[in-house]
XYZ file of C-alpha atoms in Angstrom:
579
model
C 8.545 -62.214 -6.222
C 7.187 -63.488 -2.158
C 2.824 -63.281 -2.749
C 1.581 -61.367 -0.695
C -0.659 -62.235 2.158
C -4.561 -61.797 3.107
C -3.046 -58.194 4.532
C -2.935 -54.587 2.908
C 1.532 -54.985 2.622
C 3.183 -54.445 -0.434
C 4.979 -57.282 -1.872
C 8.646 -57.416 -0.943
C 10.417 -57.115 -4.062
C 13.875 -60.219 -3.978
C 17.770 -58.946 -4.565
C 17.450 -60.941 -7.542
C 14.154 -58.386 -8.373
C 15.939 -54.972 -7.476
C 19.162 -55.953 -9.826
C 17.138 -56.383 -12.641
C 15.270 -53.363 -12.340
C 17.812 -51.549 -11.786
C 19.006 -53.092 -15.415
C 15.638 -52.042 -16.542
C 16.291 -48.334 -15.361
C 19.523 -48.172 -15.792
C 19.211 -49.090 -19.146
C 16.670 -47.302 -20.023
C 18.278 -43.784 -19.279
C 20.782 -44.950 -20.916
C 18.928 -45.287 -24.176
C 17.785 -41.917 -23.868
C 19.948 -39.991 -23.632
C 22.181 -41.597 -26.422
C 19.116 -40.671 -28.262
C 19.222 -37.616 -27.206
C 22.576 -36.453 -28.404
C 22.376 -39.097 -31.281
C 19.101 -36.390 -32.370
C 20.779 -33.937 -31.344
C 23.101 -34.863 -34.624
C 20.918 -35.255 -36.772
C 18.511 -32.483 -36.700
C 20.749 -29.055 -37.107
C 17.423 -27.652 -37.057
C 16.705 -28.593 -32.817
C 17.287 -25.082 -30.803
C 21.341 -25.435 -28.599
C 20.401 -24.034 -25.195
C 23.558 -23.935 -23.461
C 23.667 -25.596 -19.798
C 21.174 -27.987 -21.309
C 20.743 -28.708 -25.044
C 23.811 -29.240 -25.989
C 26.190 -32.063 -26.196
C 28.426 -31.285 -24.234
C 25.709 -30.917 -21.241
C 23.791 -33.979 -22.318
C 27.107 -35.259 -22.070
C 28.373 -35.033 -18.862
C 24.273 -35.963 -17.665
C 24.869 -38.784 -18.871
C 28.223 -39.557 -17.483
C 26.417 -38.811 -13.815
C 23.885 -41.855 -15.559
C 25.922 -44.503 -15.888
C 28.681 -43.477 -12.792
C 25.218 -43.789 -10.545
C 23.725 -46.497 -12.303
C 28.407 -48.155 -11.017
C 27.369 -47.042 -7.706
C 24.201 -49.065 -7.118
C 25.429 -51.777 -9.061
C 27.813 -52.414 -6.481
C 26.452 -51.328 -3.836
C 23.449 -54.790 -4.114
C 26.589 -56.607 -5.657
C 28.778 -56.273 -3.816
C 31.060 -59.515 -5.255
C 30.453 -59.527 -8.703
C 31.307 -55.874 -9.489
C 34.298 -54.285 -9.594
C 35.832 -52.023 -6.723
C 35.758 -48.670 -6.567
C 38.899 -46.453 -7.007
C 38.788 -43.846 -4.510
C 40.729 -40.761 -4.644
C 42.612 -40.510 -1.702
C 41.209 -37.025 0.209
C 38.086 -39.249 -0.086
C 39.916 -41.546 3.164
C 41.039 -38.225 4.720
C 37.675 -36.610 4.704
C 37.596 -36.321 8.409
C 33.535 -36.577 7.777
C 33.541 -39.918 7.462
C 36.754 -41.547 9.714
C 33.357 -43.182 11.893
C 33.535 -47.337 10.723
C 29.670 -47.513 10.124
C 30.635 -45.106 6.678
C 32.718 -48.278 5.440
C 31.563 -50.897 7.479
C 27.666 -50.694 6.581
C 26.368 -50.883 2.667
C 24.125 -48.599 2.540
C 26.368 -46.179 5.249
C 28.337 -46.434 2.515
C 25.893 -46.311 -0.708
C 25.605 -42.892 0.406
C 28.212 -42.003 0.909
C 28.977 -42.602 -2.598
C 26.865 -41.583 -3.649
C 27.426 -37.933 -2.143
C 31.017 -38.196 -3.937
C 28.783 -38.368 -7.107
C 26.627 -36.029 -6.949
C 29.284 -33.631 -5.799
C 31.532 -34.196 -8.179
C 28.787 -34.042 -10.988
C 27.567 -30.935 -9.360
C 31.628 -28.824 -8.959
C 32.911 -30.528 -12.563
C 29.115 -28.842 -14.168
C 30.343 -25.324 -12.236
C 33.771 -25.807 -14.308
C 32.236 -26.575 -17.621
C 30.331 -23.088 -17.501
C 31.515 -20.577 -19.804
C 30.798 -17.421 -21.599
C 31.000 -15.666 -17.778
C 33.499 -12.823 -16.631
C 36.310 -14.347 -14.113
C 34.420 -12.608 -10.637
C 31.073 -14.518 -10.922
C 32.304 -17.808 -11.537
C 34.149 -17.667 -9.000
C 31.687 -16.734 -7.314
C 29.870 -19.834 -8.734
C 32.875 -22.213 -7.549
C 32.138 -20.115 -3.715
C 28.671 -21.251 -3.697
C 28.976 -25.149 -5.219
C 31.484 -25.732 -2.449
C 29.197 -24.009 0.267
C 26.651 -26.390 -0.771
C 28.224 -29.609 -1.137
C 29.792 -29.145 2.124
C 25.282 -27.939 3.819
C 23.966 -30.666 1.772
C 26.650 -33.120 3.388
C 25.150 -37.239 4.116
C 26.442 -35.813 7.368
C 24.756 -33.402 9.157
C 21.121 -34.886 8.661
C 20.141 -36.907 11.472
C 18.883 -40.211 9.330
C 22.087 -39.956 6.996
C 23.862 -40.559 9.682
C 24.677 -43.312 11.680
C 26.284 -41.783 14.399
C 23.624 -40.256 15.659
C 21.305 -42.597 14.435
C 22.849 -44.403 16.594
C 23.688 -42.211 19.074
C 20.083 -41.000 19.094
C 19.075 -44.366 20.037
C 21.168 -44.681 23.079
C 20.263 -42.168 24.938
C 16.905 -41.873 23.655
C 16.740 -38.523 21.736
C 18.129 -37.016 24.880
C 21.714 -35.977 22.254
C 18.915 -34.326 19.944
C 17.011 -32.234 22.854
C 20.677 -30.922 23.959
C 21.403 -30.328 20.589
C 18.733 -28.101 19.721
C 19.009 -26.695 23.022
C 22.862 -25.724 21.387
C 20.929 -24.488 18.352
C 18.331 -22.195 19.866
C 21.370 -20.519 21.712
C 23.236 -19.871 18.609
C 19.973 -19.022 16.920
C 19.879 -16.584 20.322
C 23.679 -14.708 20.025
C 23.218 -14.810 15.928
C 26.629 -16.621 15.552
C 28.200 -20.563 16.445
C 29.632 -21.688 19.054
C 32.699 -23.395 18.828
C 34.145 -23.687 21.868
C 33.435 -23.744 25.356
C 32.230 -20.379 26.417
C 32.698 -20.255 30.355
C 36.473 -22.341 29.893
C 37.918 -18.968 29.491
C 38.300 -15.390 30.675
C 40.198 -11.618 28.734
C 43.187 -11.245 32.135
C 41.957 -14.730 34.096
C 43.777 -17.281 31.835
C 44.142 -15.846 27.951
C 46.192 -12.857 27.697
C 47.346 -12.432 30.934
C 51.113 -11.134 29.979
C 51.562 -7.737 33.196
C 51.550 -4.511 32.290
C 50.079 -1.448 31.991
C 46.593 0.687 29.495
C 49.780 3.639 29.927
C 47.153 5.992 26.460
C 44.118 6.507 25.609
C 42.491 8.018 22.823
C 38.573 6.926 21.092
C 40.295 4.567 19.265
C 42.411 2.861 20.733
C 44.663 1.877 24.122
C 47.987 1.406 24.421
C 49.452 -1.483 26.386
C 53.056 -1.236 27.835
C 54.606 -5.140 28.707
C 56.455 -5.321 32.186
C 60.445 -6.292 30.619
C 61.206 -9.399 32.771
C 64.732 -9.722 31.486
C 67.073 -7.307 33.573
C 67.923 -5.398 30.358
C 66.241 -4.517 27.051
C 66.010 -3.519 23.334
C 67.013 0.270 22.863
C 64.320 -0.681 20.317
C 60.754 -1.057 21.398
C 58.461 -3.205 19.815
C 55.231 -2.029 18.672
C 52.487 -3.876 17.992
C 49.447 -3.234 16.133
C 46.866 -6.716 15.475
C 44.159 -6.243 13.215
C 40.516 -4.574 14.904
C 38.853 -7.033 13.109
C 39.444 -8.976 15.691
C 40.412 -8.516 19.590
C 44.923 -8.052 19.642
C 44.953 -10.906 22.040
C 45.693 -13.540 19.606
C 48.982 -12.477 20.117
C 48.591 -13.465 24.228
C 46.610 -15.945 24.684
C 47.708 -18.921 27.293
C 51.037 -18.082 28.027
C 53.072 -20.705 26.646
C 50.875 -19.844 23.431
C 51.711 -15.738 24.050
C 53.963 -14.508 21.721
C 53.376 -11.262 22.948
C 54.910 -13.297 26.777
C 57.883 -15.207 24.539
C 59.403 -11.433 22.761
C 59.211 -10.311 26.245
C 61.584 -13.570 27.669
C 63.300 -12.559 24.764
C 64.301 -9.008 25.821
C 62.457 -6.968 23.808
C 60.764 -3.694 25.198
C 56.837 -4.383 23.947
C 54.110 -2.195 23.163
C 50.646 -3.719 22.835
C 47.834 -1.822 20.728
C 44.549 -3.141 21.868
C 41.450 -1.333 18.904
C 38.507 -0.755 20.196
C 35.094 -2.323 18.987
C 33.333 0.263 17.069
C 30.072 1.746 18.439
C 27.971 5.048 17.081
C 30.266 6.844 18.225
C 32.329 6.259 15.521
C 30.647 6.475 12.582
C 32.516 8.826 11.327
C 36.363 6.891 11.561
C 37.723 6.446 8.419
C 40.751 4.091 7.457
C 43.269 8.003 7.942
C 42.184 8.019 10.931
C 43.556 4.015 12.070
C 47.022 5.855 10.034
C 46.390 8.409 12.919
C 46.428 6.233 15.077
C 49.918 4.272 14.131
C 51.604 6.640 13.250
C 50.181 8.262 17.524
C 51.504 5.345 19.128
C 54.441 5.362 17.039
C 55.264 8.972 18.654
C 53.878 8.135 22.078
C 56.609 4.963 22.807
C 59.512 7.573 21.226
C 58.479 9.741 22.902
C 57.771 7.905 26.769
C 61.495 6.280 25.972
C 63.845 9.019 24.358
C 64.218 7.030 21.214
C 64.509 7.945 17.480
C 62.075 4.935 16.543
C 60.763 1.723 17.346
C 60.334 -1.758 16.320
C 56.628 -2.345 14.434
C 54.856 -5.201 13.082
C 51.254 -4.968 11.241
C 49.295 -8.085 11.374
C 46.641 -9.119 8.512
C 45.091 -5.447 7.331
C 47.159 -3.760 10.348
C 49.793 -4.886 8.295
C 48.518 -3.105 5.194
C 47.435 -0.294 7.381
C 51.023 -0.734 8.947
C 52.606 -0.376 4.447
C 50.357 3.233 4.637
C 51.984 4.630 7.606
C 55.563 4.117 6.704
C 54.597 5.198 3.086
C 52.639 8.235 4.932
C 56.087 9.018 7.127
C 58.049 8.705 4.000
C 56.534 10.494 2.171
C 56.911 13.879 4.812
C 60.688 12.201 5.249
C 59.785 10.920 8.866
C 61.016 7.123 7.674
C 62.822 7.694 10.669
C 60.577 7.017 12.924
C 60.426 3.024 12.017
C 63.535 1.335 12.212
C 61.203 -1.677 10.499
C 58.176 -3.894 9.823
C 57.475 -6.552 10.687
C 53.832 -8.215 8.198
C 52.292 -10.690 10.220
C 49.673 -11.898 6.849
C 49.155 -8.969 5.191
C 48.934 -7.066 1.754
C 48.872 -4.263 0.039
C 48.169 -5.533 -4.362
C 44.672 -7.330 -3.739
C 44.897 -8.994 -7.615
C 44.387 -11.902 -6.253
C 43.076 -11.880 -1.630
C 41.333 -14.647 -2.255
C 37.585 -15.780 -1.264
C 37.529 -13.041 -0.195
C 37.220 -10.384 -3.895
C 33.517 -12.895 -4.447
C 32.484 -10.808 -1.529
C 33.139 -6.736 -2.688
C 30.087 -6.395 -5.185
C 27.060 -4.150 -5.224
C 24.870 -6.061 -4.203
C 27.554 -6.808 -1.032
C 28.517 -3.981 -0.396
C 24.976 -2.701 -0.271
C 24.068 -5.590 1.942
C 26.747 -4.593 4.529
C 25.033 -0.662 3.860
C 21.586 -2.041 5.460
C 23.156 -3.880 7.828
C 25.018 -0.828 9.305
C 22.162 1.812 10.047
C 24.254 3.560 13.410
C 27.983 3.878 11.761
C 29.716 -0.050 12.314
C 28.865 -3.056 11.722
C 27.869 -6.175 13.747
C 31.244 -8.680 13.941
C 28.987 -11.293 14.096
C 28.304 -10.895 10.034
C 32.421 -10.577 8.833
C 32.467 -13.945 11.650
C 30.256 -16.124 9.788
C 31.734 -14.297 6.375
C 34.577 -16.403 7.652
C 33.569 -19.495 9.268
C 32.176 -19.483 5.693
C 35.665 -19.095 4.077
C 36.108 -23.166 5.517
C 32.317 -23.741 6.146
C 33.168 -27.863 6.525
C 35.160 -26.665 9.868
C 33.461 -23.954 10.518
C 30.482 -24.619 10.873
C 29.432 -27.278 9.869
C 31.217 -29.740 11.765
C 29.478 -28.238 14.460
C 26.424 -28.479 13.130
C 27.086 -32.077 13.159
C 29.037 -32.739 16.794
C 26.894 -30.075 19.010
C 23.884 -29.992 17.652
C 23.017 -33.467 16.089
C 25.237 -35.486 18.806
C 24.500 -32.894 20.952
C 28.311 -32.933 22.550
C 29.706 -30.591 24.897
C 32.149 -27.946 23.361
C 35.428 -28.257 24.003
C 37.277 -25.745 25.534
C 39.626 -24.332 23.171
C 41.489 -20.809 23.487
C 41.697 -20.058 19.837
C 38.182 -20.848 18.968
C 36.908 -18.819 21.472
C 39.645 -15.435 20.311
C 37.475 -16.092 17.325
C 33.603 -16.348 18.478
C 34.645 -12.887 20.128
C 33.497 -10.460 18.102
C 34.742 -7.064 17.480
C 31.889 -4.436 16.191
C 33.565 -2.520 12.421
C 33.181 1.270 11.257
C 31.157 1.135 8.777
C 33.266 3.866 6.144
C 36.276 2.024 6.892
C 34.818 -1.087 6.468
C 33.146 0.407 3.430
C 36.470 1.769 2.297
C 38.858 -0.828 2.484
C 36.329 -3.121 0.675
C 36.051 -0.894 -2.367
C 39.918 0.819 -3.009
C 41.592 -2.196 -1.589
C 40.152 -5.502 -2.665
C 37.676 -4.446 -5.547
C 40.524 -1.987 -6.564
C 43.505 -2.267 -5.347
C 44.695 1.902 -5.485
C 47.397 0.803 -3.000
C 50.424 -0.733 -5.652
C 48.743 2.524 -7.698
C 51.669 4.748 -6.226
C 49.521 8.179 -5.461
C 45.874 6.856 -6.506
C 45.250 7.211 -1.946
C 45.278 9.861 -0.156
C 46.036 10.076 3.533
C 45.191 13.491 5.276
C 45.912 15.071 2.653
C 49.466 13.317 0.938
C 49.067 10.818 -1.807
C 50.636 7.111 -0.950
C 53.802 5.872 -2.986
C 55.161 2.584 -1.789
C 58.141 2.063 -3.875
C 59.149 5.045 -1.449
C 59.568 2.563 1.879
C 63.143 1.603 1.857
C 62.079 0.559 5.619
C 63.639 -3.174 6.676
C 60.930 -5.540 6.550
C 60.192 -9.051 7.445
C 57.230 -10.441 5.352
C 55.133 -13.372 6.682
C 52.609 -15.615 5.483
C 50.969 -18.774 5.869
C 51.746 -21.550 3.905
C 47.786 -22.674 3.496
C 46.344 -19.308 5.113
C 42.805 -19.122 3.753
C 42.275 -15.863 4.905
C 45.370 -13.646 3.359
C 46.545 -16.233 0.088
C 50.388 -17.142 0.737
C 51.092 -15.569 -2.535
C 48.638 -11.971 -2.217
C 51.047 -11.779 0.848
C 54.226 -12.667 -1.322
C 53.192 -9.314 -3.685
C 53.720 -6.851 -1.066
C 58.275 -7.737 -1.298
C 57.687 -5.710 -5.075
C 55.928 -2.994 -3.732
C 58.837 -2.259 -1.216
C 62.215 -1.636 -1.488
C 64.511 -1.820 1.536
C 66.051 -4.982 2.698
C 63.899 -7.778 3.045
C 62.977 -11.270 4.634
C 61.022 -13.897 3.072
C 59.570 -16.382 5.400
C 57.335 -19.024 4.531
C 54.805 -20.443 7.329
C 53.778 -23.738 7.333
C 49.812 -24.063 8.236
C 47.455 -20.925 8.049
C 45.973 -17.574 8.807
C 46.206 -17.717 13.034
C 48.391 -21.264 13.491
C 51.331 -20.337 11.093
C 51.912 -16.892 12.930
C 50.592 -18.497 16.594
C 53.289 -21.038 16.649
C 55.384 -20.605 20.112
C 58.737 -22.886 19.138
C 58.358 -25.131 22.406
C 54.795 -26.686 21.115
C 57.407 -27.567 17.961
C 54.713 -27.660 14.981
C 54.583 -27.443 11.395
C 57.757 -25.538 9.442
C 58.473 -23.065 7.644
C 61.131 -22.702 4.661
C 63.489 -19.011 4.105
C 65.437 -18.525 1.037
C 67.494 -15.640 0.454
C 66.571 -14.628 -2.941
C 63.152 -13.702 -3.323
C 63.265 -14.260 -6.725
C 60.316 -13.446 -9.143
C 57.151 -15.588 -8.123
C 56.203 -18.001 -5.336
C 57.489 -20.379 -6.510
C 60.316 -19.672 -7.411
C 61.523 -18.455 -3.779
C 59.909 -22.661 -3.199
C 62.158 -23.820 -5.347
C 64.869 -22.742 -3.893
C 63.654 -22.074 0.097
C 64.952 -24.400 3.127
C 62.638 -25.893 5.143
C 62.901 -25.678 8.606
C 61.013 -27.787 11.499
C 59.076 -26.182 13.950
C 58.735 -22.316 14.595
C 59.667 -19.573 12.224
C 59.925 -17.347 15.788
C 63.692 -17.730 16.441
C 64.457 -17.078 12.821
C 62.719 -13.443 13.249
C 64.567 -12.537 16.464
C 68.097 -13.546 15.182
C 66.786 -11.161 11.932
C 65.562 -8.144 14.643
C 68.488 -8.515 17.355
C 70.890 -8.697 14.485
C 69.530 -5.281 13.156
C 69.658 -3.626 15.824
C 71.265 -5.659 18.887
C 71.756 -2.333 21.596
C 69.965 -3.250 25.469
C 68.967 -0.897 28.532
C 69.121 -1.419 31.537
C 65.004 -2.527 31.714
C 64.203 0.237 34.588
C 62.874 3.493 35.417
C 60.961 4.339 31.746
C 61.075 0.941 30.465
C 58.242 -0.355 33.521
C 55.128 0.520 32.462
C 53.974 3.190 34.305
C 56.926 3.844 35.582
C 58.225 7.222 33.097
C 55.790 10.588 31.082
C 52.903 7.929 31.195
C 51.213 7.176 34.203
C 49.394 3.888 34.580
C 45.359 4.322 33.722
C 44.998 -0.155 34.625
C 45.925 -3.089 34.194
C 46.805 -5.359 31.486
C 44.712 -5.792 29.203
C 42.439 -3.398 29.778
C 38.971 -2.234 28.716
C 38.345 -2.134 25.302
C 39.595 -5.750 25.007
C 36.165 -6.477 26.447
C 34.229 -3.765 25.686
C 30.735 -5.548 22.657
């Protein structure tokens, strides 16, 4: 050991000293743990406290300390210690891709220590016994979010890139990041993209059309045809009112609406109103009534018997209820085919959103909605938590700590364009569907006083699910096929809730799986499925046109504003811009 000089500076231990004391601490801890386990074996009178003094917990604690000592030994003596075997997912972890995390011994040790603690914490949660399944899932969810929040990438002192950037810019990155954080605190949500890069009706949601009908709940947009003829049976799209409709009409090269119009479809879109105090009385009945009103409005405008309908997410759930109501009224012919984008009717396996439907959560929603509507920022925060690593902490690191500029990304602009929800509807949705799963119980739910029974639906259906969907899990979406009784085509698309749907053919991304036999489980479907590279959109349009190939000239009422319904204003309308 170095001898201290005359100053008060403490001596600096050598590497040999550090290795020795590491061995001493490790041996002491091991002896104490071994003694503790031996005491438990030899002293039956010693009380066993679950999660603290039981043998399984003590064994996990011993394993953790032994792993910690091995990691510390590798840090102090990398040449003499055996190399650590890291699982493949760690190598793919985008948070630690920078070479500093692997080449610098200190930050490599920090990185590996984080993984070690995280692994043991998550394994500890899995080992908990005696709790009900929902509580166990809530513990898993909380533990995963805590682990993501505690990543060393999220703190300036433990992130080598942030330290280097701070030195390089003389702290300007932290000041810029602080400005970004304060701006987000001011608006109450995390910013994901350059807010000035996109304008609704300017460079997104630009497919030409007219608003031809308006109610207090929705606007109906009729898009201008781009082909000489269009399908006789028009298409109406019901997007989720949890978000803005233009997820299906982003930039022209990504727009499902533009693509559908260019395929010769006569396309209508429902644009839902973001809830305000005037909608405090709105319930699910009102959304079903709105879907039927849109269908009848289009039928009357074009003089057709029925429409093709698409329901996305919660609007797909509602479309199923609409079809059941029409069947009960002997009006099933009003919808010639139904397409479901990532929609659920059976919520038994509805994923992590089920964690937000206990009594405390429901009471919180009521308290947050004194004016009859829930601020959309709360729902945005919930969805962000489902992918906290990507949608929260990634931006904390890049935009708060590194002070980077926000990148323009149309999909993330849409993701941050929140909508408010009528609280009566939202609470009934969470309780009746997510919590109690009543929609798949014949007669358990009523709309306009009429009991719903999904087994009465014989409408041909196209059901699309996303393989990596974290909002509507693929297995849960697949269960829709077990309740509808008409001919069904099920398609499993690559990616998730958004990118799995918004996947234009020209992009050449992802893949999808089809199988003429749906089977009894999703696994059985996948086992016999055929994989096709690229977008599933062409498969859908072939399915639709094969069922209904008749066309008419794209004139008269097929042109927005030229029929019974005069144009109110240009697309994308007013409701999509309201906050």
